[in-house]
CSV table of C-alpha atoms in Angstrom, one decimal:
chain,number,residue,atom,x,y,z
A,18,MET,CA,-15.5,8.1,10.4
A,19,THR,CA,-12.3,6.5,11.5
A,20,GLU,CA,-9.8,5.8,8.6
A,21,ASP,CA,-9.3,2.2,7.7
A,22,PRO,CA,-6.1,0.7,9.3
A,23,PHE,CA,-4.9,-0.5,5.9
A,24,VAL,CA,-5.1,3.1,4.6
A,25,THR,CA,-3.4,4.5,7.8
A,26,HIS,CA,-0.5,2.0,7.5
A,27,ARG,CA,-0.3,1.8,3.7
A,28,SER,CA,3.1,3.6,3.5
A,29,LEU,CA,4.6,1.2,6.1
A,30,LEU,CA,3.1,-1.9,4.3
A,31,PHE,CA,4.4,-0.7,0.9
A,32,THR,CA,7.9,-0.3,2.5
A,33,VAL,CA,7.8,-3.8,4.0
A,34,ALA,CA,6.8,-5.3,0.7
A,35,TYR,CA,9.3,-3.2,-1.4
A,36,GLU,CA,12.2,-4.1,0.9
A,37,MET,CA,11.4,-7.8,0.6
A,38,LEU,CA,11.0,-7.7,-3.1
A,39,GLY,CA,13.1,-4.9,-4.5
A,40,SER,CA,10.3,-4.1,-6.9
A,41,ALA,CA,7.7,-1.4,-6.5
A,42,ALA,CA,5.4,-3.0,-9.1
A,43,ASP,CA,5.5,-6.4,-7.2
A,44,ALA,CA,5.1,-4.6,-3.9
A,45,GLU,CA,1.9,-2.9,-5.2
A,46,ASP,CA,0.6,-6.3,-6.3
A,47,VAL,CA,1.3,-7.7,-2.8
A,48,LEU,CA,-0.6,-4.8,-1.3
A,49,GLN,CA,-3.6,-5.5,-3.5
A,50,GLU,CA,-3.6,-9.1,-2.5
A,51,SER,CA,-3.3,-8.2,1.1
A,52,TRP,CA,-6.1,-5.7,0.9
A,53,LEU,CA,-8.5,-8.4,-0.5
A,54,ARG,CA,-7.7,-10.6,2.5
A,55,TRP,CA,-8.1,-7.7,4.9
A,56,ALA,CA,-11.5,-6.9,3.4
A,57,ASP,CA,-12.7,-10.4,4.4
A,58,VAL,CA,-11.4,-10.2,8.0
A,59,ASP,CA,-13.7,-9.8,11.1
A,60,ARG,CA,-12.1,-6.6,12.4
A,61,ALA,CA,-13.5,-7.2,15.9
A,62,GLN,CA,-11.2,-10.2,16.2
A,63,VAL,CA,-8.0,-8.2,15.3
A,64,ARG,CA,-6.4,-6.8,18.5
A,65,ASP,CA,-3.5,-5.0,16.7
A,66,PRO,CA,-4.3,-4.1,13.1
A,67,ARG,CA,-0.8,-2.8,12.4
A,68,ALA,CA,0.9,-6.1,13.4
A,69,TYR,CA,-1.8,-8.1,11.7
A,70,LEU,CA,-1.4,-6.2,8.4
A,71,VAL,CA,2.4,-6.5,8.5
A,72,ARG,CA,2.1,-10.2,9.0
A,73,THR,CA,-0.4,-10.5,6.1
A,74,VAL,CA,1.9,-8.4,3.8
A,75,THR,CA,4.9,-10.4,4.8
A,76,ARG,CA,3.2,-13.7,3.9
A,77,GLN,CA,2.1,-12.5,0.6
A,78,ALA,CA,5.5,-11.0,-0.2
A,79,LEU,CA,7.2,-14.3,0.8
A,80,ASN,CA,4.9,-16.1,-1.7
A,81,ARG,CA,5.7,-13.6,-4.4
A,82,LEU,CA,9.4,-13.7,-3.6
A,83,ARG,CA,9.6,-17.5,-4.0
A,84,THR,CA,7.9,-17.2,-7.4
A,85,LEU,CA,10.2,-14.3,-8.4
A,86,SER,CA,13.4,-16.1,-7.4
A,87,ARG,CA,12.8,-18.6,-10.3
A,88,SER,CA,12.1,-15.9,-12.9
A,89,ARG,CA,15.2,-13.9,-11.8
A,90,GLU,CA,17.4,-16.9,-12.5
A,91,GLU,CA,16.4,-16.4,-16.1
A,92,TYR,CA,16.8,-12.6,-16.1
A,93,VAL,CA,18.9,-11.2,-19.0
A,94,GLY,CA,22.1,-9.7,-17.6
A,95,GLU,CA,22.5,-8.2,-14.1
A,96,TRP,CA,19.4,-7.8,-11.9
A,97,LEU,CA,19.1,-4.5,-9.9
A,98,PRO,CA,16.2,-3.2,-7.7
A,99,GLU,CA,13.6,-0.9,-9.1
A,100,PRO,CA,14.6,2.7,-8.1
A,101,LEU,CA,12.1,4.9,-6.3
A,102,LEU,CA,11.9,8.7,-6.4
A,103,THR,CA,12.0,9.9,-2.8
A,104,SER,CA,12.1,13.3,-1.1
A,105,PRO,CA,15.3,14.4,0.7
A,106,ASP,CA,13.2,14.0,3.9
A,107,VAL,CA,13.6,10.2,3.7
A,108,ALA,CA,17.3,10.6,4.4
A,109,GLU,CA,16.5,12.2,7.8
A,110,ASP,CA,15.7,8.7,9.0
A,111,VAL,CA,19.2,7.3,8.5
A,112,GLU,CA,18.2,3.6,9.2
A,113,LEU,CA,15.2,3.8,6.8
A,114,ALA,CA,17.4,5.4,4.1
A,115,GLU,CA,20.0,2.8,4.4
A,116,SER,CA,17.5,0.0,4.4
A,117,VAL,CA,15.9,1.1,1.1
A,118,SER,CA,19.2,2.1,-0.6
A,119,ILE,CA,19.9,0.4,-3.9
A,120,ALA,CA,23.2,-0.9,-2.4
A,121,MET,CA,21.3,-2.6,0.5
A,122,LEU,CA,18.5,-4.0,-1.6
A,123,THR,CA,21.2,-5.5,-3.9
A,124,VAL,CA,22.8,-7.2,-0.8
A,125,LEU,CA,19.3,-8.4,0.4
A,126,GLU,CA,18.9,-10.1,-3.0
A,127,THR,CA,21.6,-12.5,-2.0
A,128,LEU,CA,19.6,-13.8,1.0
A,129,GLY,CA,17.0,-16.6,0.8
A,130,PRO,CA,13.3,-15.5,1.0
A,131,THR,CA,12.8,-16.4,4.7
A,132,GLU,CA,16.2,-14.8,5.7
A,133,ARG,CA,15.3,-11.7,3.8
A,134,ALA,CA,11.9,-11.4,5.5
A,135,VAL,CA,13.4,-12.0,9.0
A,136,PHE,CA,16.2,-9.5,8.4
A,137,VAL,CA,13.8,-6.8,7.1
A,138,LEU,CA,11.2,-7.2,9.9
A,139,ARG,CA,13.8,-7.4,12.7
A,140,GLU,CA,16.6,-5.0,11.6
A,141,VAL,CA,14.5,-2.4,9.9
A,142,PHE,CA,11.1,-2.5,11.5
A,143,GLU,CA,12.2,-3.8,14.9
A,144,MET,CA,9.4,-6.4,15.2
A,145,PRO,CA,9.5,-8.8,18.2
A,146,TYR,CA,10.8,-12.3,17.3
A,147,GLY,CA,7.4,-13.8,18.3
A,148,GLU,CA,5.5,-11.6,15.7
A,149,ILE,CA,8.1,-12.4,13.0
A,150,ALA,CA,7.7,-16.1,13.8
A,151,GLU,CA,4.0,-15.9,13.2
A,152,ALA,CA,4.6,-14.0,9.9
A,153,VAL,CA,7.1,-16.5,8.5
A,154,GLY,CA,5.7,-19.7,10.0
A,155,LYS,CA,8.8,-20.6,12.1
A,156,SER,CA,9.4,-20.9,15.8
A,157,ALA,CA,10.8,-17.8,17.7
A,158,ALA,CA,14.0,-19.7,18.4
A,159,THR,CA,14.5,-20.5,14.8
A,160,VAL,CA,13.8,-16.9,13.8
A,161,ARG,CA,16.5,-15.8,16.2
A,162,GLN,CA,19.0,-18.1,14.5
A,163,ILE,CA,17.9,-16.9,11.0
A,164,ALA,CA,18.2,-13.3,12.1
A,165,ARG,CA,21.8,-13.8,13.4
A,166,ARG,CA,22.9,-15.5,10.2
A,167,ALA,CA,21.2,-12.8,8.0
A,168,ARG,CA,22.9,-10.0,10.0
A,169,GLU,CA,26.3,-11.6,9.5
A,170,HIS,CA,25.6,-12.2,5.8
A,171,VAL,CA,24.6,-8.6,5.3
A,172,ALA,CA,27.4,-7.1,7.4
A,173,ALA,CA,30.0,-8.9,5.3
A,174,ARG,CA,28.6,-7.4,2.1
A,175,ARG,CA,27.4,-3.9,2.9
A,176,PRO,CA,29.6,-0.8,2.4
A,177,ARG,CA,32.3,-0.9,5.1
A,178,VAL,CA,32.7,2.8,5.7
A,179,PRO,CA,29.8,5.0,6.8
A,180,VAL,CA,29.5,8.2,4.8
A,181,SER,CA,27.8,11.4,5.9
A,182,ARG,CA,25.0,12.8,3.9
A,183,SER,CA,27.0,15.9,3.0
A,184,GLU,CA,30.0,13.8,1.8
A,185,GLN,CA,27.7,11.5,-0.2
A,186,GLN,CA,26.0,14.5,-1.8
A,187,ALA,CA,29.3,16.2,-2.7
A,188,VAL,CA,30.8,13.2,-4.4
A,189,VAL,CA,27.6,12.4,-6.3
A,190,GLU,CA,27.5,16.0,-7.6
A,191,ARG,CA,31.1,15.8,-8.7
A,192,PHE,CA,30.3,12.5,-10.5
A,193,LEU,CA,27.2,13.9,-12.2
A,194,ALA,CA,29.2,17.0,-13.3
A,195,ALA,CA,31.8,14.7,-14.9
A,196,LEU,CA,29.1,12.8,-16.7
A,197,ARG,CA,27.7,16.1,-18.1
A,198,THR,CA,31.0,17.1,-19.6
A,199,GLY,CA,32.0,13.6,-20.6
A,200,GLN,CA,35.6,14.3,-19.7
A,201,LEU,CA,37.5,11.1,-19.0
A,202,GLN,CA,39.9,12.6,-16.5
A,203,GLU,CA,37.1,14.2,-14.4
A,204,LEU,CA,35.5,10.8,-14.2
A,205,LEU,CA,38.7,9.1,-13.2
A,206,ASP,CA,39.3,11.7,-10.5
A,207,VAL,CA,36.0,11.0,-8.7
A,208,MET,CA,36.2,7.2,-8.9
A,209,ALA,CA,38.2,4.7,-6.9
A,210,PRO,CA,40.7,2.7,-8.9
A,211,ASP,CA,38.8,-0.5,-8.2
A,212,VAL,CA,35.3,0.9,-8.9
A,213,VAL,CA,32.7,-1.5,-10.2
A,214,LEU,CA,29.8,-0.7,-12.6
A,215,ILE,CA,26.8,-2.9,-12.6
A,216,ALA,CA,24.1,-2.2,-15.2
A,217,ASP,CA,20.6,-3.6,-15.6
A,218,GLY,CA,19.0,-3.4,-19.0
A,219,GLY,CA,16.9,-6.5,-18.6
A,220,GLY,CA,17.3,-7.3,-22.2
A,221,LEU,CA,15.3,-4.3,-23.1
A,222,ALA,CA,18.0,-1.6,-23.0
A,223,ALA,CA,21.7,-1.5,-23.9
A,224,ALA,CA,23.7,-2.6,-20.8
A,225,ALA,CA,26.9,-4.5,-20.0
A,226,PRO,CA,25.9,-8.1,-19.4
A,227,ALA,CA,28.3,-8.5,-16.5
A,228,PRO,CA,29.9,-6.1,-13.9
A,229,ILE,CA,32.8,-3.9,-15.3
A,230,HIS,CA,35.8,-3.5,-13.0
A,231,GLY,CA,38.4,-0.8,-12.8
A,232,ALA,CA,38.3,3.0,-13.2
A,233,GLU,CA,39.8,3.1,-16.7
A,234,LEU,CA,37.2,0.7,-18.3
A,235,VAL,CA,34.3,2.3,-16.4
A,236,ALA,CA,35.3,5.8,-17.4
A,237,LYS,CA,35.7,4.9,-21.0
A,238,MET,CA,32.2,3.5,-21.0
A,239,LEU,CA,30.7,6.5,-19.3
A,240,ALA,CA,32.6,9.3,-21.1
A,241,ARG,CA,30.0,10.5,-23.5
A,242,PRO,CA,28.9,14.2,-23.7
A,243,ASP,CA,25.6,13.6,-25.5
A,244,ARG,CA,23.4,13.2,-22.4
A,245,VAL,CA,21.1,15.2,-20.2
A,246,VAL,CA,22.1,14.5,-16.6
A,247,SER,CA,20.1,15.7,-13.6
A,248,ALA,CA,20.4,15.2,-9.9
A,249,VAL,CA,17.5,13.4,-8.1
A,250,TRP,CA,16.9,11.7,-4.8
A,251,LEU,CA,16.4,7.9,-5.3
A,252,ASN,CA,15.8,5.5,-2.4
A,253,GLY,CA,16.7,8.0,0.2
A,254,ALA,CA,20.0,9.2,-1.3
A,255,PRO,CA,21.3,11.6,-3.9
A,256,ALA,CA,21.5,10.0,-7.3
A,257,GLY,CA,21.4,10.7,-11.0
A,258,ARG,CA,18.8,10.7,-13.8
A,259,ILE,CA,20.3,10.3,-17.3
A,260,GLU,CA,18.4,10.9,-20.6
A,261,SER,CA,20.0,10.1,-23.9
A,262,GLU,CA,18.4,9.7,-27.4
A,263,GLY,CA,15.0,9.2,-25.8
A,264,ARG,CA,16.2,6.6,-23.4
A,265,LEU,CA,16.2,6.9,-19.6
A,266,ALA,CA,18.5,5.5,-16.9
A,267,ALA,CA,18.9,6.0,-13.2
A,268,VAL,CA,22.3,5.9,-11.5
A,269,SER,CA,22.9,5.2,-7.8
A,270,LEU,CA,26.4,5.4,-6.2
A,271,VAL,CA,28.2,3.8,-3.3
A,272,VAL,CA,30.8,6.3,-1.9
A,273,GLU,CA,33.7,5.4,0.4
A,274,ASN,CA,36.6,7.7,1.4
A,275,GLY,CA,35.5,10.4,-0.9
A,276,LYS,CA,35.4,8.3,-4.0
A,277,VAL,CA,32.8,6.3,-6.0
A,278,THR,CA,33.4,2.6,-5.4
A,279,ARG,CA,30.2,1.1,-7.0
A,280,ILE,CA,27.9,2.4,-9.7
A,281,HIS,CA,24.4,0.9,-10.1
A,282,ALA,CA,22.9,1.9,-13.4
A,283,MET,CA,19.3,1.0,-14.0
A,284,ALA,CA,18.2,1.2,-17.6
A,285,ASN,CA,15.4,-1.4,-17.9
A,286,PRO,CA,12.5,0.7,-18.9
A,287,ARG,CA,10.1,-1.5,-16.9
A,288,LYS,CA,11.8,-0.4,-13.7
A,289,LEU,CA,11.8,3.3,-14.4
A,290,ALA,CA,8.1,4.1,-14.4
A,291,ARG,CA,8.3,5.7,-10.9
A,292,LEU,CA,11.0,8.3,-11.5
A,293,ASP,CA,8.4,11.0,-11.8
A,294,GLU,CA,6.2,10.2,-8.8
A,295,PRO,CA,7.7,10.3,-5.2
A,296,ALA,CA,7.1,7.2,-3.2
A,297,GLU,CA,5.7,7.3,0.3
A,298,LEU,CA,8.0,5.3,2.6
A,299,ALA,CA,7.6,4.8,6.3
A,300,ARG,CA,8.8,2.6,9.2
């Protein structure tokens, strides 16, 4: 018996929805809604199941994204994406790893829903403009313009200096070692002077309500030796898992020129449910 196309392409469909929403929980809801629609389709009329399913998931994700954009305006403190536990193998696909990184998903959050969908489908999944147009309900010409604007928007906000996997891993290991000891100077040595810490507690965990700027302030906030710090792979990159007094947090870092320039700290317990189960991502 041939496997159902939805099952065959599930990892791809989840990745599309997750990159559009920044939330694994919402991506799973979108997949459930899309599966119900797929179950009612006359398969004999579907020439390309993969393209059809991607369009379906995109439409459902767009609907969800428009709803979420209103609730995120009322979110307590800073909003960060839901981190995913991934295997180091994800990093082998450099473009996929960059597209699902916490840093990139945070940038994508600054796009409008349609811009985000177009950018993800074109830049990450390399879909033809005509197929994207069908998915988002725009003309191909309009989609081309949206894609250009979205590329420029993202390019202006993504990390400026590409970093090799080995350099990223080395700097992350130094940072995590400094967290374990809680030594202020060790933290200062691994961070850029203008480092920024962004923390997401969602009103459910202690977190700074606004970004903290500058190595001195960030180091003083992080220099506590009473935590269990372990290295993990999150969203296709080396990262950290921190446990303290029964509370859990995940830390993702942006590295430039051998220093940590941005720290994303996810402490909202509702976003940490997947830190023990590797996600299956695919392009």
